[in-house]
Amino acid sequence: MSAAAAAKPILYSYFRSSCSWRVRIALALKGIAYDQVPVNLLKDGGQQLAIIHYLEETRPNPKLLPQGPKKRAQVRMISDHIVSGIQPLQNLSILQRMGEKKMEWAQQCITSGFQALEQILQHTAGRYCVGDEVSMADLCLVPQVFNAERYKVDLSPYPTITRINKALLELEAFKASHPSRQPDTPAELRA
């Protein structure tokens, strides 16, 4: 993401990228208008969680990290678990190497990650991942659940994940940033 002093920031985004979606949610929650430049991730690379940290430091309201150190640590732990322990293992570059077993590989990686995440969330969740305020962890959760659905992962063993995801998808920032509503979404996938 780049921005000139008075210009709107530019988000280089791919409609279905989990990383891009997390940033779009953060921008929507913080009410930041931006220009979007579609990028084909099969050719051009991706986004980083660092953008959300940057937004949190430069535009602190609404907060994506809670005030207390324990809750902040919980948010970071959940976020890191998703963006480092689940999502990279089912990225396009990895799945292409898996050949015919890519669906099985993605399901296995997501299932393993969700088993641990479900246990964590049973101790941290309120309405959302950590308590009752939307946090960076929630921005990470929703795109990962979307990927789980894309790869036909059975979500019934994860009632906490499913409940939180459903509550978050009711929020306007999550609706507006959904992959089906992006300018580079293929027509057959639009909502």
Short mmCIF file of N, CA and C in Angstrom, two decimals, residues 95 98-106:
data_model
loop_
_atom_site.label_atom_id
_atom_site.label_comp_id
_atom_site.label_asym_id
_atom_site.label_seq_id
_atom_site.Cartn_x
_atom_site.Cartn_y
_atom_site.Cartn_z
N LEU A 95 -0.01 -25.16 -3.29
CA LEU A 95 -1.00 -26.08 -3.86
C LEU A 95 -0.64 -26.51 -5.28
N MET A 98 1.47 -29.48 -5.21
CA MET A 98 0.83 -30.69 -4.70
C MET A 98 0.14 -31.49 -5.79
N GLY A 99 -0.05 -30.88 -6.95
CA GLY A 99 -0.67 -31.59 -8.07
C GLY A 99 -2.07 -32.09 -7.74
N GLU A 100 -2.32 -33.37 -8.01
CA GLU A 100 -3.65 -33.96 -7.81
C GLU A 100 -4.07 -34.01 -6.35
N LYS A 101 -3.13 -33.90 -5.45
CA LYS A 101 -3.44 -33.99 -4.02
C LYS A 101 -3.64 -32.63 -3.37
N LYS A 102 -3.82 -31.58 -4.19
CA LYS A 102 -3.90 -30.25 -3.61
C LYS A 102 -5.12 -30.07 -2.71
N MET A 103 -6.27 -30.61 -3.07
CA MET A 103 -7.46 -30.47 -2.23
C MET A 103 -7.25 -31.18 -0.90
N GLU A 104 -6.73 -32.38 -0.95
CA GLU A 104 -6.46 -33.16 0.27
C GLU A 104 -5.45 -32.42 1.16
N TRP A 105 -4.40 -31.87 0.55
CA TRP A 105 -3.38 -31.13 1.30
C TRP A 105 -3.99 -29.91 1.99
N ALA A 106 -4.75 -29.12 1.24
CA ALA A 106 -5.37 -27.91 1.80
C ALA A 106 -6.30 -28.28 2.96
#
